[in-house]
JSON list of C-alpha atoms in Angstrom, two decimals:
[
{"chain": "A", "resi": 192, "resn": "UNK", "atom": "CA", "xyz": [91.94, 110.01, 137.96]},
{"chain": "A", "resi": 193, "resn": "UNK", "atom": "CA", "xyz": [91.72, 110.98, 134.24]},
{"chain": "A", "resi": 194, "resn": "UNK", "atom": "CA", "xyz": [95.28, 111.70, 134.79]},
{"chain": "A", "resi": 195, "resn": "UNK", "atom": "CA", "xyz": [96.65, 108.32, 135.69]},
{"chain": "A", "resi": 196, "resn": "UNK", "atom": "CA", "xyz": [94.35, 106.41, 133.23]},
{"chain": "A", "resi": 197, "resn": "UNK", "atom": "CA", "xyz": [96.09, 108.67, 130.29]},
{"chain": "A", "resi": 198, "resn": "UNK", "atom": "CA", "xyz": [99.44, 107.42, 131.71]},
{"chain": "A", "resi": 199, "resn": "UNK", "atom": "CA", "xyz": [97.91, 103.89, 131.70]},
{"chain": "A", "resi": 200, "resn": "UNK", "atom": "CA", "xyz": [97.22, 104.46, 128.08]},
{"chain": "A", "resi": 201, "resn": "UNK", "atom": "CA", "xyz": [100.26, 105.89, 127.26]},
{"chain": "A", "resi": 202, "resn": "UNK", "atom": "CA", "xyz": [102.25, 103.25, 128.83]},
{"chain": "A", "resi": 203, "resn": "UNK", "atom": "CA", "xyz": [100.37, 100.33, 127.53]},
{"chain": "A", "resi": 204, "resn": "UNK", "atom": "CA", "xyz": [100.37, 102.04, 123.73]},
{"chain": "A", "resi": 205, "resn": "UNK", "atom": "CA", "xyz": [104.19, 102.34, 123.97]},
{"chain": "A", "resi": 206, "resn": "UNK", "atom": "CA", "xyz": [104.27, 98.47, 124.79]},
{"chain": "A", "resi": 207, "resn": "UNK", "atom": "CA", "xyz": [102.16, 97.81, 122.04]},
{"chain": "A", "resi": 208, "resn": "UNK", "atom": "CA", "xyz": [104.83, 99.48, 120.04]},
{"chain": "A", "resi": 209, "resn": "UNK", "atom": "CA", "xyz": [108.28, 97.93, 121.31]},
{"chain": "A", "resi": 210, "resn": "UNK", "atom": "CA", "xyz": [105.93, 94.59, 120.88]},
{"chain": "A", "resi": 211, "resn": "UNK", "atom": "CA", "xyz": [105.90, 95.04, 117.45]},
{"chain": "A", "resi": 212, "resn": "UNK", "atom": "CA", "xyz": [109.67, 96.30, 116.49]},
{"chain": "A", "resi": 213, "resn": "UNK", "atom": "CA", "xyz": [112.22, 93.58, 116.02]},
{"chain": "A", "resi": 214, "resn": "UNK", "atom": "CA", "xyz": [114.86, 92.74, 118.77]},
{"chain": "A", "resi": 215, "resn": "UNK", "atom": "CA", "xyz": [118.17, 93.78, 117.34]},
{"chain": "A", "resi": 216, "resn": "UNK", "atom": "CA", "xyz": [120.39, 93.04, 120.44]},
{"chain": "A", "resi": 217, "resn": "UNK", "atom": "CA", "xyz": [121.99, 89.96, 119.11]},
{"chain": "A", "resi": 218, "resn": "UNK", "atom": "CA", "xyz": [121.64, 91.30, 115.76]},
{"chain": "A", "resi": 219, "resn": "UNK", "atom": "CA", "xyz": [125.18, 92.81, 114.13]},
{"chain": "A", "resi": 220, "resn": "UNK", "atom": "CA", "xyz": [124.64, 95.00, 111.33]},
{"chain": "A", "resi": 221, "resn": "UNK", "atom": "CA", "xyz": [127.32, 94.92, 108.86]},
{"chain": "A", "resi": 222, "resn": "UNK", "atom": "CA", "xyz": [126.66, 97.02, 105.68]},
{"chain": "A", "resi": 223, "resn": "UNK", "atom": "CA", "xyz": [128.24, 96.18, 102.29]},
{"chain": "A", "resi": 224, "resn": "UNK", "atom": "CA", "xyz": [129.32, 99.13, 101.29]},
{"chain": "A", "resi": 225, "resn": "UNK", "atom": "CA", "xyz": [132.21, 100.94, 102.80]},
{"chain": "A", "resi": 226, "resn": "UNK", "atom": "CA", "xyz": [130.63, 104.85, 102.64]},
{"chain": "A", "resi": 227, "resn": "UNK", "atom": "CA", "xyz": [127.17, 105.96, 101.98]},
{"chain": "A", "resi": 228, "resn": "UNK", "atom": "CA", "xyz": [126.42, 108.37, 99.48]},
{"chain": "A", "resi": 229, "resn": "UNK", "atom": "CA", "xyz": [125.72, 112.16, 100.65]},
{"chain": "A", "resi": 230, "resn": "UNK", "atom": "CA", "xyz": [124.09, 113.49, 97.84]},
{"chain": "A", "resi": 231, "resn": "UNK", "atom": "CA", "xyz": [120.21, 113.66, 97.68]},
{"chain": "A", "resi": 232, "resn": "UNK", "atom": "CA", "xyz": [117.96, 112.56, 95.14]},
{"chain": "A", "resi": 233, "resn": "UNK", "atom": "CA", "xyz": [117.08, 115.10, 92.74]},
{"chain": "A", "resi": 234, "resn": "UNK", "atom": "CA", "xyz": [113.15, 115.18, 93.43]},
{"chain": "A", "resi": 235, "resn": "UNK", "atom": "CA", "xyz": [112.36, 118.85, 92.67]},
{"chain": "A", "resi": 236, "resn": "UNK", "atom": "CA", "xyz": [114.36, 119.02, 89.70]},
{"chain": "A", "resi": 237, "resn": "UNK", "atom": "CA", "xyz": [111.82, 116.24, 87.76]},
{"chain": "A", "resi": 238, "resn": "UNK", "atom": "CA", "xyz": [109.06, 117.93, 89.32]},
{"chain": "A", "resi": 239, "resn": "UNK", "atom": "CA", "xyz": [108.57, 115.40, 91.94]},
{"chain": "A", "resi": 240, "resn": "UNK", "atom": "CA", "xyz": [107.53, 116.75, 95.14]},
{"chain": "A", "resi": 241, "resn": "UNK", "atom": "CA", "xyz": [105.56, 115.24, 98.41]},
{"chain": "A", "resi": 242, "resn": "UNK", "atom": "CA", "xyz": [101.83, 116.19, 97.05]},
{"chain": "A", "resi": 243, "resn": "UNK", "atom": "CA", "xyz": [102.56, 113.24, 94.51]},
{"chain": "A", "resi": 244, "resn": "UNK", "atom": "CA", "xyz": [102.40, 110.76, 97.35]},
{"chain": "A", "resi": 245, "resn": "UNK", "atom": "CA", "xyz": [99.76, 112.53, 99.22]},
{"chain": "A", "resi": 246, "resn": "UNK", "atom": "CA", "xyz": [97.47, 111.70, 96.33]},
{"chain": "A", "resi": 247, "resn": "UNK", "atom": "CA", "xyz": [99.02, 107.69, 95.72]},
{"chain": "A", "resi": 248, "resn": "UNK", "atom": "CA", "xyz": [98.25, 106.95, 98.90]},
{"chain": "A", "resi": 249, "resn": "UNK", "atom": "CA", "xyz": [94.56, 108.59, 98.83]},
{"chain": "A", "resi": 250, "resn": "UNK", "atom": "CA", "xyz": [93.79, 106.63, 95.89]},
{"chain": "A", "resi": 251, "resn": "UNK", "atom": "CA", "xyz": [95.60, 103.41, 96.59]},
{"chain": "A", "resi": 252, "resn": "UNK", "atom": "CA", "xyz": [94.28, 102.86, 99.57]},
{"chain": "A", "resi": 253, "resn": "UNK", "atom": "CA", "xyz": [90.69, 103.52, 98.88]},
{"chain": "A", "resi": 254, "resn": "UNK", "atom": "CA", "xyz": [88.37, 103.74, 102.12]},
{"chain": "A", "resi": 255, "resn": "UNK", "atom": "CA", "xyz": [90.60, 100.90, 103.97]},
{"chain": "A", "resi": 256, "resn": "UNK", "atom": "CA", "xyz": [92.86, 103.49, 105.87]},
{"chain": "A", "resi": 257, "resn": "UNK", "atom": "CA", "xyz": [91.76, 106.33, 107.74]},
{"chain": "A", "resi": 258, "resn": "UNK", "atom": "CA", "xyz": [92.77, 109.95, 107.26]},
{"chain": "A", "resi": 259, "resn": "UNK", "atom": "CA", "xyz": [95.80, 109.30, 109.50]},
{"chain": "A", "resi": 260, "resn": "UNK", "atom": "CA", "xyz": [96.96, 106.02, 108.22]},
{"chain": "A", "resi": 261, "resn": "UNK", "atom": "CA", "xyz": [97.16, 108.03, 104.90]},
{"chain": "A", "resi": 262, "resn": "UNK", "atom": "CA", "xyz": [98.99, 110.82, 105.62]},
{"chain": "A", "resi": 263, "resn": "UNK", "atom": "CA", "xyz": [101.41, 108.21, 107.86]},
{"chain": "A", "resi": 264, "resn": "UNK", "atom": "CA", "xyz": [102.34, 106.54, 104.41]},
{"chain": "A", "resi": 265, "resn": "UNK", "atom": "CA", "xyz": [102.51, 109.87, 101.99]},
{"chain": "A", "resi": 266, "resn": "UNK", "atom": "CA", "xyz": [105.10, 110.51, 104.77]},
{"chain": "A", "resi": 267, "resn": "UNK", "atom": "CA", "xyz": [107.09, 107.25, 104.50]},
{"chain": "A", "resi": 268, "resn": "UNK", "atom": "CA", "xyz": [106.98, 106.92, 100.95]},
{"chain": "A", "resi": 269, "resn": "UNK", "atom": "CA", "xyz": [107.68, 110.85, 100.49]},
{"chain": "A", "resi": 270, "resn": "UNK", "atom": "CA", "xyz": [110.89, 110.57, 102.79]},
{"chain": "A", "resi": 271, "resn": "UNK", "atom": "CA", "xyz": [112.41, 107.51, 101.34]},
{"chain": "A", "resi": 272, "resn": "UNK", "atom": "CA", "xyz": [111.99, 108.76, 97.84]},
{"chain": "A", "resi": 273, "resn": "UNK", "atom": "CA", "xyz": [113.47, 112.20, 99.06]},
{"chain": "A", "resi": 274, "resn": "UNK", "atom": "CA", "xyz": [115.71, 111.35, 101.41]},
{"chain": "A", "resi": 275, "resn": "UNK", "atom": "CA", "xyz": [116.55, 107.94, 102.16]},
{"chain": "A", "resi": 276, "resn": "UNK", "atom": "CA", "xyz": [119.10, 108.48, 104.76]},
{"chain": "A", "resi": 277, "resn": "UNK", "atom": "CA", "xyz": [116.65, 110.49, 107.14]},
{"chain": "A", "resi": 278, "resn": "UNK", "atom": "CA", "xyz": [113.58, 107.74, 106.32]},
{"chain": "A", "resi": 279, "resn": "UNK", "atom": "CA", "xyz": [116.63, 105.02, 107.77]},
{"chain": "A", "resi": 280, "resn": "UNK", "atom": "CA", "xyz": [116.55, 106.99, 110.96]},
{"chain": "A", "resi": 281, "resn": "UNK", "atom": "CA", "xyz": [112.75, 107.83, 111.45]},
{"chain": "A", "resi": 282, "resn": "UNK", "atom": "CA", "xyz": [111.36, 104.89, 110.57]},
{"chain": "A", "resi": 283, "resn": "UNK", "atom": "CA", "xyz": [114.57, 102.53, 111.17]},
{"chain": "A", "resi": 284, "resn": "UNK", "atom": "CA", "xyz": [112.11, 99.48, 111.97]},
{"chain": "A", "resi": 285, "resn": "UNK", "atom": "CA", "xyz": [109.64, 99.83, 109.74]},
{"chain": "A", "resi": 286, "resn": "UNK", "atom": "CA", "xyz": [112.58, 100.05, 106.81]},
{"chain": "A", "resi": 287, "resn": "UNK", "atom": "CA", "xyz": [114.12, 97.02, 107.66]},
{"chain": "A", "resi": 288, "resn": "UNK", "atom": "CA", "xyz": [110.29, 95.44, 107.95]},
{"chain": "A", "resi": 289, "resn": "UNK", "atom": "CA", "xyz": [110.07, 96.24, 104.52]},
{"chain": "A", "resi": 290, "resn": "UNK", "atom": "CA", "xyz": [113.01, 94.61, 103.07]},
{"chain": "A", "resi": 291, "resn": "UNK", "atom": "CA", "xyz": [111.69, 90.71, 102.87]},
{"chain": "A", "resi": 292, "resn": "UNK", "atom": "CA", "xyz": [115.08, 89.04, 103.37]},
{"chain": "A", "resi": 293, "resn": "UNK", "atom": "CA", "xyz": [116.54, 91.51, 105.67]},
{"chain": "A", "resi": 294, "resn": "UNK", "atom": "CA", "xyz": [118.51, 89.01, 108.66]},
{"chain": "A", "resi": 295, "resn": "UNK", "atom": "CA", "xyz": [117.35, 85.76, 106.58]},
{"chain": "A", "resi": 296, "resn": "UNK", "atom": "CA", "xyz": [119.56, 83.30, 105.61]},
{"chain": "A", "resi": 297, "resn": "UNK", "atom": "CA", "xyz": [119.23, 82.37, 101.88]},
{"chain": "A", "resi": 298, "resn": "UNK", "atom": "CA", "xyz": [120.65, 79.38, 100.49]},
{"chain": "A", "resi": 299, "resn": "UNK", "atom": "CA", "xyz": [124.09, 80.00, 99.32]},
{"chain": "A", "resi": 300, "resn": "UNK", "atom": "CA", "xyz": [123.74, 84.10, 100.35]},
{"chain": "A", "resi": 301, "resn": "UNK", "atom": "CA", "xyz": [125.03, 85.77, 103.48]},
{"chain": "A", "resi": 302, "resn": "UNK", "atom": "CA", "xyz": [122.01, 87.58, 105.25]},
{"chain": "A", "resi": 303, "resn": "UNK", "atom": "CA", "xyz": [121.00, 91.04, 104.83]},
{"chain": "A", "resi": 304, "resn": "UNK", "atom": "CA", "xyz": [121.95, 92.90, 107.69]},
{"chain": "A", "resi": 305, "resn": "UNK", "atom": "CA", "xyz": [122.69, 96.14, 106.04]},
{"chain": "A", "resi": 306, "resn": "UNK", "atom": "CA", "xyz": [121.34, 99.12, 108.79]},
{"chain": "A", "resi": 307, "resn": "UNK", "atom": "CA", "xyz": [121.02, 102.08, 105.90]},
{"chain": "A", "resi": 308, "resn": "UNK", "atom": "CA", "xyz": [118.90, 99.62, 103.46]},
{"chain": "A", "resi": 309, "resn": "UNK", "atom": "CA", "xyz": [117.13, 102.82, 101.49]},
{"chain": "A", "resi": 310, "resn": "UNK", "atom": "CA", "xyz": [120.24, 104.46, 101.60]},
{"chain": "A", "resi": 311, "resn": "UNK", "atom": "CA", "xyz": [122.33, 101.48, 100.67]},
{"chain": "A", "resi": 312, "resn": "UNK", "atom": "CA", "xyz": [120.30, 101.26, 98.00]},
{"chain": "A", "resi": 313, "resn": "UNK", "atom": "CA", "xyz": [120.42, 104.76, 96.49]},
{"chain": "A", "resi": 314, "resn": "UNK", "atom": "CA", "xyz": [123.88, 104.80, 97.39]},
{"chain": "A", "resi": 315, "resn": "UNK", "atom": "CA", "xyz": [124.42, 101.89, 94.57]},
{"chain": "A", "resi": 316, "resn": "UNK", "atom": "CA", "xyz": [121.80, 102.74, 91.93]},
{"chain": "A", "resi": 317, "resn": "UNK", "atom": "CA", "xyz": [122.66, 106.28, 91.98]},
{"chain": "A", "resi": 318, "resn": "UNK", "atom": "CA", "xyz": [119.79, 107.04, 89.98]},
{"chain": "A", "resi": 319, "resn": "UNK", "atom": "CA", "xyz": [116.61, 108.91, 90.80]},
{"chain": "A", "resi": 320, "resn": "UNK", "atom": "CA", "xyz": [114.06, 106.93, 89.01]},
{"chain": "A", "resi": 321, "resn": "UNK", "atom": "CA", "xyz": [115.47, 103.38, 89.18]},
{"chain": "A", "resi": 322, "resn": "UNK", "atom": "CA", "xyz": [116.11, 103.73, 93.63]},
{"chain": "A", "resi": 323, "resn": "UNK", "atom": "CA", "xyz": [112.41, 105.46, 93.70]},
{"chain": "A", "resi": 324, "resn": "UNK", "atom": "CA", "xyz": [110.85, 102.86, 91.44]},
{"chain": "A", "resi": 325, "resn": "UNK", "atom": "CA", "xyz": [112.58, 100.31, 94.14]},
{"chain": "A", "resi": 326, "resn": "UNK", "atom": "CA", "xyz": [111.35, 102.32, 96.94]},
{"chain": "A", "resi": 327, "resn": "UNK", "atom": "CA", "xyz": [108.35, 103.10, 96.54]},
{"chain": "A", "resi": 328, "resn": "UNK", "atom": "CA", "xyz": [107.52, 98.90, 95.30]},
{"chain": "A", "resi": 329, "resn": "UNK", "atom": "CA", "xyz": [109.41, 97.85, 98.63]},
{"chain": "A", "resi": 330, "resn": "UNK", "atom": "CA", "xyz": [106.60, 100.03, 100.87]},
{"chain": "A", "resi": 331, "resn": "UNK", "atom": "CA", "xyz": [103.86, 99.25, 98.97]},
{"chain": "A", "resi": 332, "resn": "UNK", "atom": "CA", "xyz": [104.53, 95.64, 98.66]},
{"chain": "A", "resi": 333, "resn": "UNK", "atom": "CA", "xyz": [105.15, 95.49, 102.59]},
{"chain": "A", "resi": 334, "resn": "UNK", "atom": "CA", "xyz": [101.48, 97.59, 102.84]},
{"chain": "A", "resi": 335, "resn": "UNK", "atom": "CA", "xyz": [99.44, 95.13, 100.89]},
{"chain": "A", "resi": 336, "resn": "UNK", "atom": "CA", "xyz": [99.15, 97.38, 98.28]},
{"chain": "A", "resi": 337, "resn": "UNK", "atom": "CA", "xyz": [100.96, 96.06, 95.52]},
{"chain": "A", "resi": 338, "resn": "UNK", "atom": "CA", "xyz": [102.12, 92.19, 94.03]},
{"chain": "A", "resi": 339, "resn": "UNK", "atom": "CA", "xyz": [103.94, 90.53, 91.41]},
{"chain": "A", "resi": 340, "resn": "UNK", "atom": "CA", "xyz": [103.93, 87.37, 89.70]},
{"chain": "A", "resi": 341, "resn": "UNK", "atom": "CA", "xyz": [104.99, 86.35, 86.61]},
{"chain": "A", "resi": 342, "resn": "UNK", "atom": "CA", "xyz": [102.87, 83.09, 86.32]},
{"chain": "A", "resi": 343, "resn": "UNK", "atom": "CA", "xyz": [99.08, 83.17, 87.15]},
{"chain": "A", "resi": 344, "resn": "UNK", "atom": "CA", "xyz": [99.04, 80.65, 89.69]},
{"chain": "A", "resi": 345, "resn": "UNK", "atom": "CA", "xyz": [101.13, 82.71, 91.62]},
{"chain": "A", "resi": 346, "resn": "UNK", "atom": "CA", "xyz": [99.18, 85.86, 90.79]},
{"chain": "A", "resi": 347, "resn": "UNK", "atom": "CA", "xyz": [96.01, 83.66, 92.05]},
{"chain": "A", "resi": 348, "resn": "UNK", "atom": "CA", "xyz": [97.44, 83.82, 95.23]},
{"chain": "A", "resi": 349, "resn": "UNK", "atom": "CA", "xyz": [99.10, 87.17, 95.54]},
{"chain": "A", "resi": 350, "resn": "UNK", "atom": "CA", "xyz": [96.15, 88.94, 94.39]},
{"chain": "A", "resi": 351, "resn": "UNK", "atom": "CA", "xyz": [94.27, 87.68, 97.81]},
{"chain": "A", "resi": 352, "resn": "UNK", "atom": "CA", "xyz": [97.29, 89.12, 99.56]},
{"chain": "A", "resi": 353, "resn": "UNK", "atom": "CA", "xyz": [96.00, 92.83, 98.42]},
{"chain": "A", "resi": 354, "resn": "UNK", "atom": "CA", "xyz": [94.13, 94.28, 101.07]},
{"chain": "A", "resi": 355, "resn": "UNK", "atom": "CA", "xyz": [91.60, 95.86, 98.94]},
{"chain": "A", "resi": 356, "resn": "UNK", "atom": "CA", "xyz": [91.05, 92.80, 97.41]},
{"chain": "A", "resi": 357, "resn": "UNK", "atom": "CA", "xyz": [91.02, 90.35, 100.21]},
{"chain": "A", "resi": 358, "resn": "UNK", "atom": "CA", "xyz": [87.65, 89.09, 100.84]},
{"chain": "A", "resi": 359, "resn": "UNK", "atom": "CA", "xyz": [87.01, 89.08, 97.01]},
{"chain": "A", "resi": 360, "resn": "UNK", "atom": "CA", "xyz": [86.86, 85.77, 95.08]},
{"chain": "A", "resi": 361, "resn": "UNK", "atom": "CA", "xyz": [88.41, 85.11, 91.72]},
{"chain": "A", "resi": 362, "resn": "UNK", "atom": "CA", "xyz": [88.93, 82.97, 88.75]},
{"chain": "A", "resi": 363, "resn": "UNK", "atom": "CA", "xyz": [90.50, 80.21, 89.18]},
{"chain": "A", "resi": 364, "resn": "UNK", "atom": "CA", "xyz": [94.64, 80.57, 87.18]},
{"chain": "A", "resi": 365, "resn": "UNK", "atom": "CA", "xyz": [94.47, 78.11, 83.72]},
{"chain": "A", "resi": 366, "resn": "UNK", "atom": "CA", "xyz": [97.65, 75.81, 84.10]},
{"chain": "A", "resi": 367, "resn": "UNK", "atom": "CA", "xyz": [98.75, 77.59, 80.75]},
{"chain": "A", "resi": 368, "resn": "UNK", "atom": "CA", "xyz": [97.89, 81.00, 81.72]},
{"chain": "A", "resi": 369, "resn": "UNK", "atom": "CA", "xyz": [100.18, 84.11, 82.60]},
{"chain": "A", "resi": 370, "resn": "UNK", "atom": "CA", "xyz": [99.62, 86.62, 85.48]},
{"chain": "A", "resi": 371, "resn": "UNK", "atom": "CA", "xyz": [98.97, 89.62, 82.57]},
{"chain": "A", "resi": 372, "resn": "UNK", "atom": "CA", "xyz": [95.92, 87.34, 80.87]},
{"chain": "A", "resi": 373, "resn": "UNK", "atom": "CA", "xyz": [94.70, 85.86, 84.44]},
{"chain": "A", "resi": 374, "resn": "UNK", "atom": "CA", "xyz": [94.77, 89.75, 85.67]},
{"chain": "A", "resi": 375, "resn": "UNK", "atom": "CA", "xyz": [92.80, 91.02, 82.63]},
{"chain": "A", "resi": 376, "resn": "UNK", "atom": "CA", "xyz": [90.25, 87.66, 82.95]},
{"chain": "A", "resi": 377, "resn": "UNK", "atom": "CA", "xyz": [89.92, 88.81, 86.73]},
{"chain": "A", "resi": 378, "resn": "UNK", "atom": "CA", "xyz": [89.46, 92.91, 85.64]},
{"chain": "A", "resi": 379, "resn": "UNK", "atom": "CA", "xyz": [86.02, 91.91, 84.56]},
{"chain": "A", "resi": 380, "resn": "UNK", "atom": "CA", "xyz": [84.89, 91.05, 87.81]},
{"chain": "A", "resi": 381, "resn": "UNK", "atom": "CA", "xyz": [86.47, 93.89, 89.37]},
{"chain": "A", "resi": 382, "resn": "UNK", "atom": "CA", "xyz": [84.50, 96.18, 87.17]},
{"chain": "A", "resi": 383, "resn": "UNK", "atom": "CA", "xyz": [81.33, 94.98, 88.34]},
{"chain": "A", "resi": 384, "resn": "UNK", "atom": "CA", "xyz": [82.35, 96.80, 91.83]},
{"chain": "A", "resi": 385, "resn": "UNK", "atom": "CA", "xyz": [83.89, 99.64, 90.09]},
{"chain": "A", "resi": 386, "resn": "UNK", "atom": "CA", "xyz": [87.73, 98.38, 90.77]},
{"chain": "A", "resi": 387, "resn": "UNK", "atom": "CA", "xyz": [90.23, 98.15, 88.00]},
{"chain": "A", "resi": 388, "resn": "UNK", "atom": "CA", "xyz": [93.91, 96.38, 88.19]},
{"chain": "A", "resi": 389, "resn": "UNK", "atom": "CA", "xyz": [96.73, 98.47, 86.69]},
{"chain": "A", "resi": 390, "resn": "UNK", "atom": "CA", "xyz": [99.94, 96.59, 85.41]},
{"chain": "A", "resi": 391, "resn": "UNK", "atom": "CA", "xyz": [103.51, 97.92, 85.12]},
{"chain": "A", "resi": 392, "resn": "UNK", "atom": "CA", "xyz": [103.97, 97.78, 81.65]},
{"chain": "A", "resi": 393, "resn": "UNK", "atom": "CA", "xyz": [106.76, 95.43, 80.51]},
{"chain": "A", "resi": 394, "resn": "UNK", "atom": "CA", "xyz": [106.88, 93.57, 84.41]},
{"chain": "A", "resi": 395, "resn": "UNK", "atom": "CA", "xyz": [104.63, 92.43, 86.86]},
{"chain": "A", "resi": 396, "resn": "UNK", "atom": "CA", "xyz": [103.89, 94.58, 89.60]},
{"chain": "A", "resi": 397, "resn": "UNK", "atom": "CA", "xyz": [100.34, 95.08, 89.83]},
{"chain": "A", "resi": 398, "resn": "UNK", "atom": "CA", "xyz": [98.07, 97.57, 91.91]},
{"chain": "A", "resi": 399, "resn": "UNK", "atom": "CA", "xyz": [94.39, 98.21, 92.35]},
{"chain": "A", "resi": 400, "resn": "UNK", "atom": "CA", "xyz": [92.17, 101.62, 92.13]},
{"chain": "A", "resi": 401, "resn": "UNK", "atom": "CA", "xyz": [88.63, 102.51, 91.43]},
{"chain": "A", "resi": 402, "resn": "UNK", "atom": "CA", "xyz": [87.85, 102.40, 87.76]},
{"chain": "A", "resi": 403, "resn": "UNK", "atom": "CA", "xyz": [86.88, 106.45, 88.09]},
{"chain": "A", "resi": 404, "resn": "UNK", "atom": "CA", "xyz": [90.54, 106.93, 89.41]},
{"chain": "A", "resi": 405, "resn": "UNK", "atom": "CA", "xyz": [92.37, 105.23, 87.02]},
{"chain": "A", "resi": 406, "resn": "UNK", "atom": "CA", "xyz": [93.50, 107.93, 84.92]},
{"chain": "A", "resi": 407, "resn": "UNK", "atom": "CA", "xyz": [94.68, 109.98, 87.66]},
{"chain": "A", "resi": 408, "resn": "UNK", "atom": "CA", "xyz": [96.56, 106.89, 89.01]},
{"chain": "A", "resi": 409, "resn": "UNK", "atom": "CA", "xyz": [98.09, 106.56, 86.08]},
{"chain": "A", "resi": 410, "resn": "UNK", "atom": "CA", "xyz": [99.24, 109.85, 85.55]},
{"chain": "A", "resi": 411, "resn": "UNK", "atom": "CA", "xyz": [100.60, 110.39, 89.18]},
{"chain": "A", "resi": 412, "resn": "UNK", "atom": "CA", "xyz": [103.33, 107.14, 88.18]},
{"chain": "A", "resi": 413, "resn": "UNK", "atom": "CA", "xyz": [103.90, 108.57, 85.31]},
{"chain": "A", "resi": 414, "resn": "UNK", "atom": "CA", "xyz": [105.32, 111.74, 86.74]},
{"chain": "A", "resi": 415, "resn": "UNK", "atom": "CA", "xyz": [108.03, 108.82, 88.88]},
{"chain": "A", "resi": 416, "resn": "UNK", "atom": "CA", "xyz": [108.08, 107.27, 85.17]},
{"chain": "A", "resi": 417, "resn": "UNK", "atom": "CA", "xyz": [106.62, 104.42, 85.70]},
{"chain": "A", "resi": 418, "resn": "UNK", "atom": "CA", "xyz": [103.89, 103.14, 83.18]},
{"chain": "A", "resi": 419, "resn": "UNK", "atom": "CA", "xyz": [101.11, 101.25, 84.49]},
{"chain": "A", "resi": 420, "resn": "UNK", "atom": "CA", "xyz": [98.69, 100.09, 82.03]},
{"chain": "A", "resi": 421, "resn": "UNK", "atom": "CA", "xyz": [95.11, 98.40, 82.38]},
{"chain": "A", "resi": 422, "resn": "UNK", "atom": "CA", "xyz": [95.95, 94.04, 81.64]}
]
């Protein structure tokens, strides 16, 4: 008896799965690029290594994920900074999830249908910093964990879209305002419940943390040499 209701459970989790993946059998990938790079990123040479991650996605995520979910998205964001041809492979549906136009058609663009998208990617940039910077804001964008906006009315919006954030109420955007004023207006609220909102200095990608975290947050990007500041 316990026997076949595992199998039940087995069976019924794997459906939940293939439920959720895309159907690619009409779907031909075409990549851009006529060879992928073999080279790795450089990780451990800037002192880089997974235990960066491990603590980004502790703090990030606040008490929203469990344990598991955690560690499930050190891993992602760990292999595609590390190696972005193996993180294609693994997590070949979630990859393409993460890439918002991926098999869209955009006015005046052919669609995305590149298979090797993190690869593709590092393949081009050929630069450490400037592919992890883009990987690591593709996942956490996709996870609810990060937005951008360069005008506040759009930031009004996004903000909501965070998923520590979500059942929070804000500020209403001035008509004259920019995301960087509207985000340190909206800071003061946050502070009441011991959240802060860090900015990528000189952009607009945006994340959250407690206030008591902040400096540790900021220090972990700093190490992938990204500057986030407080708006």
């Amino acid at each position: 008896m316990r026997k076949a209701i595992f199998l039940y459970f087995t069976l019924l989790y794997g459906v939940c799965i293939l439920a959720q993946q895309k159907d690619y059998t009409e779907i031909q990938f075409k990549s851009k690029l006529r060879n992928y790079t073999k080279v790795l990123p450089k990780t451990k040479e800037f002192g880089i290594d997974k235990e960066v991650f491990v603590q980004l996605a502790d703090l990030l995520t606040l008490d929203i994920y469990t344990e598991n979910e955690k560690t499930d998205l050190a891993n992602k964001l760990w292999l595609a900074v590390s190696n972005p041809q193996k993180f294609d492979f693994v997590y070949k549906d979630y990859s393409l999830k993460t890439i918002k136009n991926w098999g869209v058609k955009i006015k005046f663009e052919d669609p995305n249908f590149e298979p090797n998208p993190y690869l593709a990617k590092w393949t081009v940039t050929a630069d450490e910093f400037i592919y992890m910077h883009w990987a690591i804001t593709q996942i956490l964008t996709f996870e609810g964990l990060m937005a951008y906006s360069e005008k506040a009315k759009v930031a009004q919006k996004a903000i909501n879209e965070l998923i520590v954030l979500s059942k929070l109420k804000f500020y209403q955007a001035k008509p004259d305002e920019y995301a960087y004023d509207y985000l340190h207006r909206n800071n003061a609220l946050l502070k009441k419940r011991g959240l802060v909102i860090l900015i990528y200095n000189y952009h607009f990608d945006y994340i959250v943390c407690e206030i008591s975290n902040k400096d540790k947050v900021v220090e972990l990007f700093s190490k992938l040499k990204l500057e986030y500041i407080e708006p």
